[in-house]
Structures are given as structure tokens and as C-alpha cells.
Amino acid sequence: MMKTILITGGSGFIGSHLCKLFLTEGTQVICVDNLLTGSISNLNSISKHPNFVFTKHDISTDIEIEGPVNYVLHFASPASPADYERYPIQTLKVGSLGTHNALGLAKVKKAVFLLASTSEVYGDPLVHPQPEDYWGNVNPIGPRGVYDEAKRFAEAMTLAYHRTHGMDVKIARIFNTYGPYMRRNDGRAIPNFISQALLNEPITVFGNGLQTRSFCYIDDLTQGLRSLLYSDFNEPVNLGNPNEMTLLELAKLVIELTGSKSKIVFQALPQDDPRVRQPDISRARKILAWEPKVDVRTGLLKTIQYFKTLE
Ligand code: UDP
């Protein structure tokens, strides 16, 4: 029997990669998305695939799906800080009500549930790198609180369904990820820097650029998500690339790889911007036998290639 996977947020950056990955493996894929920050054009290459269905729906409201569903993957949410500042209430709703609805659907279908959580649950971390047993340092009422707290609530809700209803759940704490099918105007560092570099416009580094992130290429992430989905582990697992760099280093690397004439300009650091971030992926290595393989230069070159096709 063909398995069916339902992916909320399936037209977004990570969601659209997952739709394509599971279709190539002979799975039926149902994409549920309200297109608030996702793009239907991300699905152009699969829109006519016989095993693919797109449903325009806001998962923060009740959902009914006919037929069997074996896996529910909850990826719907604004994920760029610029987006969750623009859509604070939708972000809180999709992390709370949306997670509740997606869990409810998984429960009636007796499906495995996977939550797309985030490194933002660690906030501006006081432990570095971040292991899963670190509880985090989050400002609940700051501009990022709408995302961070919604995802923290979503994790609590997911484990409550596991403990109360015996549901098979997975929680992926996804660290900074990049690659093709990010939007040019996404607002996050890599799409911003590449878009600016290709136009020879100033590269906007926020603060002094000495804050760090660790960037994971999308294909590595989707392989990690797939392994987690098919694992028997129910607690959170960090998925990301531990290769940490400063934003200034990233800006210089993008200028080098694009051969751009852009200059770096410094702009104000957004409130509560985490100063450091690096995943401790010991758990993923041990439980999933997973680790990222794509180095940042290779991944950036592929992403730059994609952004050039958008021009
Ligand atoms: N950033 C930057 N310039 C930009 C966009 C982002 O310097 O044009 C910085 C941002 O302040 C943060 C880092 O890049 O320190 C990563 O930001 P992003 O929005 O990509 O994701 P975050 O990790 O903050 O969720």
C-alpha cells in the first residue's frame, strides 16, 4: 500500500523540498498551505504529479482530510524574523492552534506526527553549542517571542499528545538552513546577501557582524528530517550544521563566491538577535547516524545558481 504524507507549509522553503523528496520515494503527498509566506511556484515541478495534491487551507483553523494519512509533518509557520515581525498573530496561531489541529488530524488518522521546531527555542543561548537538554534563554515579550514561544508551546503540546494519547511523535529542532527555493525578499541573511551581491548593492550586515550562525544546506536537512521521521525516537533532535561562522565572514564569502562589487554596510542589530548559535548534533549522530555533508562553499554556490535563475 502506498503511504500518504501530509505536509503543512508544503509550499514554503523546507516544505517544498520535502514534498519533492517524498514524491520521488513513491509516497502520496498532500500539501496544506495558506500561502501566507509560501509560494505556489515552489511546487511548479510537481503540481501535475499524479501522487501530489495541493490544498489551500490555514491549518490554524479546523481541517478534515478524506482517506488514510500515515504521516503528518507540521511545517507551516512564518520562519524569517522579518515575517514573524510582520505576522505576529498568525505566527502565534499557527504554532499553537495550528499545531493542535495538525496533532488532532494525526490522532484521528493514527499517523506519525513530526513537528518542525527550531533553534529559536534556545533564544539568545547561555550554553554554547546548544544540546537538546538546554532549556534556553527566551524573551517572551520581545519581537521574536511570537515565534520562539509558539514553537516552545508546540513542543509542549506535541509531547503532551505523545504522553496522553500514546501518539508516535518526532520533534526536529531545525537550525539555520539555506538553499534553492528561498525567496529573494525572504529577509534572512543568506537570501539577502546573495540578492544584494548579485545586484552589486550594499550587503546589509546587522550590528558589528560578529554574531555567529551555523548554516546547513537544505539537502542535508531534508535527509535528517527523513531519518528522524522513520526513527523510533520521540524527544527533540537538533538538526543543523555545526560549522559556525560570523555574519561578517558569511558576507565576505558571498561577495567572493558571486564575484560581486558590493560593499558591506552595517545596520542596526534587531532586538534580541542571538549572539551565537551552533547545534550540538551528538544526538542526531547517535540516534539517526546523520550528519551534514555539504560544505558551506558548495551549498552557497548551488544557492547562488538558483538565485541567478530568478533574475
Ligand atoms: N542578518 C544580517 N543582515 C541581513 C539579515 C540578517 O546581518 O540582511 C543577521 C541577523 O541579524 C542575524 C543573522 O544575520 O544575526 C541571521 O539572521 P537570519 O534572519 O538569517 O536568521 P536568525 O538566525 O536570526 O533566525
mmCIF file of C-alpha atoms in Angstrom, residues 22-256:
data_model
loop_
_atom_site.group_PDB
_atom_site.id
_atom_site.type_symbol
_atom_site.label_atom_id
_atom_site.label_comp_id
_atom_site.label_asym_id
_atom_site.label_seq_id
_atom_site.Cartn_x
_atom_site.Cartn_y
_atom_site.Cartn_z
ATOM 1 C CA PHE A 22 8.806 12.096 -0.607
ATOM 2 C CA LEU A 23 7.247 12.058 -4.088
ATOM 3 C CA THR A 24 10.484 10.662 -5.537
ATOM 4 C CA GLU A 25 10.252 7.860 -2.969
ATOM 5 C CA GLY A 26 6.816 6.799 -4.211
ATOM 6 C CA THR A 27 4.794 8.369 -1.401
ATOM 7 C CA GLN A 28 1.460 10.133 -1.855
ATOM 8 C CA VAL A 29 1.928 13.779 -0.751
ATOM 9 C CA ILE A 30 -0.802 16.163 0.418
ATOM 10 C CA CYS A 31 0.421 19.756 0.753
ATOM 11 C CA VAL A 32 -1.640 22.033 3.011
ATOM 12 C CA ASP A 33 -0.695 25.712 2.863
ATOM 13 C CA ASN A 34 -2.463 29.063 3.100
ATOM 14 C CA LEU A 35 0.298 30.739 1.031
ATOM 15 C CA LEU A 36 0.895 33.466 3.631
ATOM 16 C CA THR A 37 4.669 33.202 3.205
ATOM 17 C CA GLY A 38 4.905 30.115 0.962
ATOM 18 C CA SER A 39 4.876 30.312 -2.840
ATOM 19 C CA ILE A 40 2.824 28.105 -5.114
ATOM 20 C CA SER A 41 5.578 28.489 -7.726
ATOM 21 C CA ASN A 42 7.869 26.413 -5.460
ATOM 22 C CA LEU A 43 5.654 23.467 -6.453
ATOM 23 C CA ASN A 44 5.662 24.048 -10.243
ATOM 24 C CA SER A 45 7.774 20.966 -10.957
ATOM 25 C CA ILE A 46 5.382 18.626 -9.081
ATOM 26 C CA SER A 47 1.982 20.298 -9.442
ATOM 27 C CA LYS A 48 0.829 17.738 -12.042
ATOM 28 C CA HIS A 49 2.400 14.711 -10.368
ATOM 29 C CA PRO A 50 -0.297 12.003 -10.008
ATOM 30 C CA ASN A 51 0.611 11.406 -6.342
ATOM 31 C CA PHE A 52 0.519 15.093 -5.356
ATOM 32 C CA VAL A 53 -2.400 17.104 -4.015
ATOM 33 C CA PHE A 54 -2.316 20.794 -3.038
ATOM 34 C CA THR A 55 -4.955 22.091 -0.601
ATOM 35 C CA LYS A 56 -5.135 25.809 0.138
ATOM 36 C CA HIS A 57 -6.034 25.902 3.808
ATOM 37 C CA ASP A 58 -4.986 27.701 7.004
ATOM 38 C CA ILE A 59 -4.039 24.941 9.464
ATOM 39 C CA SER A 60 -4.829 27.342 12.336
ATOM 40 C CA THR A 61 -8.472 26.506 11.541
ATOM 41 C CA ASP A 62 -10.110 23.043 11.651
ATOM 42 C CA ILE A 63 -9.108 20.611 8.947
ATOM 43 C CA GLU A 64 -10.754 17.482 7.562
ATOM 44 C CA ILE A 65 -8.949 15.212 5.136
ATOM 45 C CA GLU A 66 -10.528 12.207 3.432
ATOM 46 C CA GLY A 67 -8.755 8.877 3.287
ATOM 47 C CA PRO A 68 -5.756 7.494 5.105
ATOM 48 C CA VAL A 69 -2.806 9.614 6.212
ATOM 49 C CA ASN A 70 0.252 7.827 7.603
ATOM 50 C CA TYR A 71 2.429 10.827 8.471
ATOM 51 C CA VAL A 72 1.649 14.452 9.363
ATOM 52 C CA LEU A 73 4.580 16.884 9.075
ATOM 53 C CA HIS A 74 3.806 20.291 10.590
ATOM 54 C CA PHE A 75 5.973 22.867 8.825
ATOM 55 C CA ALA A 76 3.523 25.741 8.444
ATOM 56 C CA SER A 77 4.814 28.978 10.018
ATOM 57 C CA PRO A 78 6.439 32.229 9.052
ATOM 58 C CA ALA A 79 10.124 31.456 9.709
ATOM 59 C CA SER A 80 12.047 34.578 8.749
ATOM 60 C CA PRO A 81 12.347 37.138 11.587
ATOM 61 C CA ALA A 82 11.087 39.766 9.117
ATOM 62 C CA ASP A 83 7.968 37.643 8.512
ATOM 63 C CA TYR A 84 7.138 36.887 12.085
ATOM 64 C CA GLU A 85 7.520 40.550 12.933
ATOM 65 C CA ARG A 86 5.080 41.301 10.064
ATOM 66 C CA TYR A 87 2.656 38.499 11.035
ATOM 67 C CA PRO A 88 2.963 38.148 14.821
ATOM 68 C CA ILE A 89 -0.556 36.886 15.485
ATOM 69 C CA GLN A 90 -0.557 34.419 12.573
ATOM 70 C CA THR A 91 2.804 33.127 13.850
ATOM 71 C CA LEU A 92 1.434 32.583 17.352
ATOM 72 C CA LYS A 93 -1.725 30.970 15.961
ATOM 73 C CA VAL A 94 -0.018 28.525 13.620
ATOM 74 C CA GLY A 95 2.407 27.424 16.342
ATOM 75 C CA SER A 96 -0.392 26.912 18.867
ATOM 76 C CA LEU A 97 -3.784 26.365 17.177
ATOM 77 C CA GLY A 98 -2.113 25.049 14.019
ATOM 78 C CA THR A 99 -0.097 22.519 15.997
ATOM 79 C CA HIS A 100 -3.227 21.481 17.876
ATOM 80 C CA ASN A 101 -5.135 20.954 14.622
ATOM 81 C CA ALA A 102 -2.253 19.083 12.988
ATOM 82 C CA LEU A 103 -1.912 16.856 16.059
ATOM 83 C CA GLY A 104 -5.669 16.255 16.089
ATOM 84 C CA LEU A 105 -5.541 15.212 12.446
ATOM 85 C CA ALA A 106 -2.614 12.863 13.123
ATOM 86 C CA LYS A 107 -4.522 11.399 16.069
ATOM 87 C CA VAL A 108 -7.684 10.527 14.119
ATOM 88 C CA LYS A 109 -5.604 9.135 11.257
ATOM 89 C CA LYS A 110 -3.325 7.198 13.667
ATOM 90 C CA ALA A 111 -0.469 8.892 11.848
ATOM 91 C CA VAL A 112 3.093 9.587 12.943
ATOM 92 C CA PHE A 113 3.479 13.326 13.709
ATOM 93 C CA LEU A 114 6.615 15.384 13.089
ATOM 94 C CA LEU A 115 6.925 18.947 14.399
ATOM 95 C CA ALA A 116 9.233 21.429 12.723
ATOM 96 C CA SER A 117 10.664 23.128 15.796
ATOM 97 C CA THR A 118 13.599 25.489 15.826
ATOM 98 C CA SER A 119 16.886 26.527 17.381
ATOM 99 C CA GLU A 120 14.927 29.631 18.456
ATOM 100 C CA VAL A 121 13.647 27.572 21.424
ATOM 101 C CA TYR A 122 17.155 28.235 22.844
ATOM 102 C CA GLY A 123 16.706 32.016 22.400
ATOM 103 C CA ASP A 124 19.915 34.003 22.945
ATOM 104 C CA PRO A 125 21.730 30.969 24.370
ATOM 105 C CA LEU A 126 23.823 30.980 27.523
ATOM 106 C CA VAL A 127 25.126 27.488 26.733
ATOM 107 C CA HIS A 128 27.242 27.018 23.619
ATOM 108 C CA PRO A 129 26.948 24.931 21.477
ATOM 109 C CA GLN A 130 23.327 24.081 22.222
ATOM 110 C CA PRO A 131 22.440 20.493 23.248
ATOM 111 C CA GLU A 132 18.813 19.363 23.377
ATOM 112 C CA ASP A 133 18.753 19.336 27.186
ATOM 113 C CA TYR A 134 19.445 23.096 27.349
ATOM 114 C CA TRP A 135 16.184 24.903 28.235
ATOM 115 C CA GLY A 136 17.020 28.168 26.556
ATOM 116 C CA ASN A 137 17.038 31.907 27.206
ATOM 117 C CA VAL A 138 13.984 33.408 25.512
ATOM 118 C CA ASN A 139 12.423 36.862 25.935
ATOM 119 C CA PRO A 140 8.702 36.007 25.804
ATOM 120 C CA ILE A 141 7.562 39.562 25.063
ATOM 121 C CA GLY A 142 10.211 40.674 22.570
ATOM 122 C CA PRO A 143 9.633 40.767 18.803
ATOM 123 C CA ARG A 144 10.975 37.214 18.390
ATOM 124 C CA GLY A 145 8.855 35.910 21.278
ATOM 125 C CA VAL A 146 5.906 35.304 18.951
ATOM 126 C CA TYR A 147 7.899 32.654 17.089
ATOM 127 C CA ASP A 148 10.009 31.317 19.949
ATOM 128 C CA GLU A 149 7.133 30.904 22.380
ATOM 129 C CA ALA A 150 4.801 29.460 19.739
ATOM 130 C CA LYS A 151 7.394 26.790 18.932
ATOM 131 C CA ARG A 152 8.053 26.104 22.618
ATOM 132 C CA PHE A 153 4.309 25.710 23.129
ATOM 133 C CA ALA A 154 4.175 23.464 20.047
ATOM 134 C CA GLU A 155 6.844 21.193 21.530
ATOM 135 C CA ALA A 156 4.953 21.016 24.840
ATOM 136 C CA MET A 157 1.705 20.207 23.011
ATOM 137 C CA THR A 158 3.397 17.547 20.878
ATOM 138 C CA LEU A 159 4.840 15.742 23.876
ATOM 139 C CA ALA A 160 1.524 16.063 25.733
ATOM 140 C CA TYR A 161 -0.169 14.184 22.845
ATOM 141 C CA HIS A 162 2.584 11.583 23.000
ATOM 142 C CA ARG A 163 2.222 11.101 26.758
ATOM 143 C CA THR A 164 -1.568 11.332 26.906
ATOM 144 C CA HIS A 165 -2.600 9.564 23.712
ATOM 145 C CA GLY A 166 0.444 7.387 23.102
ATOM 146 C CA MET A 167 0.971 9.057 19.738
ATOM 147 C CA ASP A 168 4.194 8.495 17.841
ATOM 148 C CA VAL A 169 5.722 11.988 17.601
ATOM 149 C CA LYS A 170 9.030 13.476 16.435
ATOM 150 C CA ILE A 171 10.420 16.942 17.167
ATOM 151 C CA ALA A 172 13.102 18.401 14.887
ATOM 152 C CA ARG A 173 14.880 21.490 16.219
ATOM 153 C CA ILE A 174 15.957 22.985 12.934
ATOM 154 C CA PHE A 175 18.935 25.367 12.910
ATOM 155 C CA ASN A 176 19.634 27.946 10.170
ATOM 156 C CA THR A 177 19.076 26.290 6.802
ATOM 157 C CA TYR A 178 19.536 27.674 3.293
ATOM 158 C CA GLY A 179 19.297 26.657 -0.332
ATOM 159 C CA PRO A 180 17.267 26.956 -3.526
ATOM 160 C CA TYR A 181 13.595 27.948 -3.199
ATOM 161 C CA MET A 182 14.215 30.544 -0.520
ATOM 162 C CA ARG A 183 12.565 33.786 -1.576
ATOM 163 C CA ARG A 184 14.666 36.627 -2.880
ATOM 164 C CA ASN A 185 12.981 39.013 -0.409
ATOM 165 C CA ASP A 186 12.950 36.443 2.428
ATOM 166 C CA GLY A 187 14.698 38.795 4.842
ATOM 167 C CA ARG A 188 17.098 36.192 6.243
ATOM 168 C CA ALA A 189 20.852 36.644 5.951
ATOM 169 C CA ILE A 190 21.703 34.256 3.107
ATOM 170 C CA PRO A 191 18.954 35.247 0.638
ATOM 171 C CA ASN A 192 19.534 38.915 1.490
ATOM 172 C CA PHE A 193 23.298 38.731 0.978
ATOM 173 C CA ILE A 194 23.054 36.747 -2.273
ATOM 174 C CA SER A 195 20.343 39.013 -3.725
ATOM 175 C CA GLN A 196 22.320 42.115 -2.782
ATOM 176 C CA ALA A 197 25.600 40.679 -4.131
ATOM 177 C CA LEU A 198 24.085 39.708 -7.483
ATOM 178 C CA LEU A 199 22.809 43.283 -7.919
ATOM 179 C CA ASN A 200 26.137 44.777 -6.708
ATOM 180 C CA GLU A 201 24.148 46.525 -3.987
ATOM 181 C CA PRO A 202 25.412 47.084 -0.419
ATOM 182 C CA ILE A 203 25.460 43.957 1.758
ATOM 183 C CA THR A 204 23.500 44.765 4.917
ATOM 184 C CA VAL A 205 25.282 43.304 7.929
ATOM 185 C CA PHE A 206 23.335 43.902 11.139
ATOM 186 C CA GLY A 207 25.237 45.014 14.252
ATOM 187 C CA ASN A 208 29.019 44.575 14.072
ATOM 188 C CA GLY A 209 28.614 41.267 12.212
ATOM 189 C CA LEU A 210 30.430 39.347 14.953
ATOM 190 C CA GLN A 211 27.296 37.408 15.920
ATOM 191 C CA THR A 212 27.515 33.810 14.725
ATOM 192 C CA ARG A 213 25.280 31.279 12.994
ATOM 193 C CA SER A 214 25.866 27.760 11.665
ATOM 194 C CA PHE A 215 24.337 27.219 8.227
ATOM 195 C CA CYS A 216 23.015 23.887 6.955
ATOM 196 C CA TYR A 217 22.359 23.130 3.288
ATOM 197 C CA ILE A 218 18.773 22.090 2.570
ATOM 198 C CA ASP A 219 19.566 18.611 1.169
ATOM 199 C CA ASP A 220 21.388 17.691 4.369
ATOM 200 C CA LEU A 221 18.458 18.914 6.429
ATOM 201 C CA THR A 222 15.788 17.000 4.481
ATOM 202 C CA GLN A 223 17.829 13.778 4.822
ATOM 203 C CA GLY A 224 17.993 14.377 8.581
ATOM 204 C CA LEU A 225 14.249 15.029 8.752
ATOM 205 C CA ARG A 226 13.526 11.857 6.792
ATOM 206 C CA SER A 227 15.728 9.781 9.135
ATOM 207 C CA LEU A 228 14.045 11.311 12.171
ATOM 208 C CA LEU A 229 10.557 10.633 10.768
ATOM 209 C CA TYR A 230 11.344 6.945 10.316
ATOM 210 C CA SER A 231 13.166 6.629 13.670
ATOM 211 C CA ASP A 232 11.531 5.459 16.895
ATOM 212 C CA PHE A 233 12.773 8.487 18.907
ATOM 213 C CA ASN A 234 10.149 10.812 20.430
ATOM 214 C CA GLU A 235 12.176 13.609 22.048
ATOM 215 C CA PRO A 236 13.653 16.690 20.346
ATOM 216 C CA VAL A 237 16.605 16.256 17.997
ATOM 217 C CA ASN A 238 18.801 19.145 16.790
ATOM 218 C CA LEU A 239 19.258 19.170 13.013
ATOM 219 C CA GLY A 240 21.791 21.605 11.613
ATOM 220 C CA ASN A 241 25.373 22.039 10.512
ATOM 221 C CA PRO A 242 27.833 22.761 13.368
ATOM 222 C CA ASN A 243 30.087 24.777 11.042
ATOM 223 C CA GLU A 244 29.826 28.150 12.839
ATOM 224 C CA MET A 245 30.832 31.488 11.315
ATOM 225 C CA THR A 246 30.316 35.180 11.948
ATOM 226 C CA LEU A 247 27.874 37.084 9.750
ATOM 227 C CA LEU A 248 30.779 39.223 8.589
ATOM 228 C CA GLU A 249 32.583 36.092 7.386
ATOM 229 C CA LEU A 250 29.425 34.992 5.614
ATOM 230 C CA ALA A 251 29.039 38.383 3.891
ATOM 231 C CA LYS A 252 32.651 38.257 2.664
ATOM 232 C CA LEU A 253 32.220 34.686 1.435
ATOM 233 C CA VAL A 254 29.085 35.603 -0.547
ATOM 234 C CA ILE A 255 30.931 38.550 -2.138
ATOM 235 C CA GLU A 256 33.810 36.231 -3.075
#
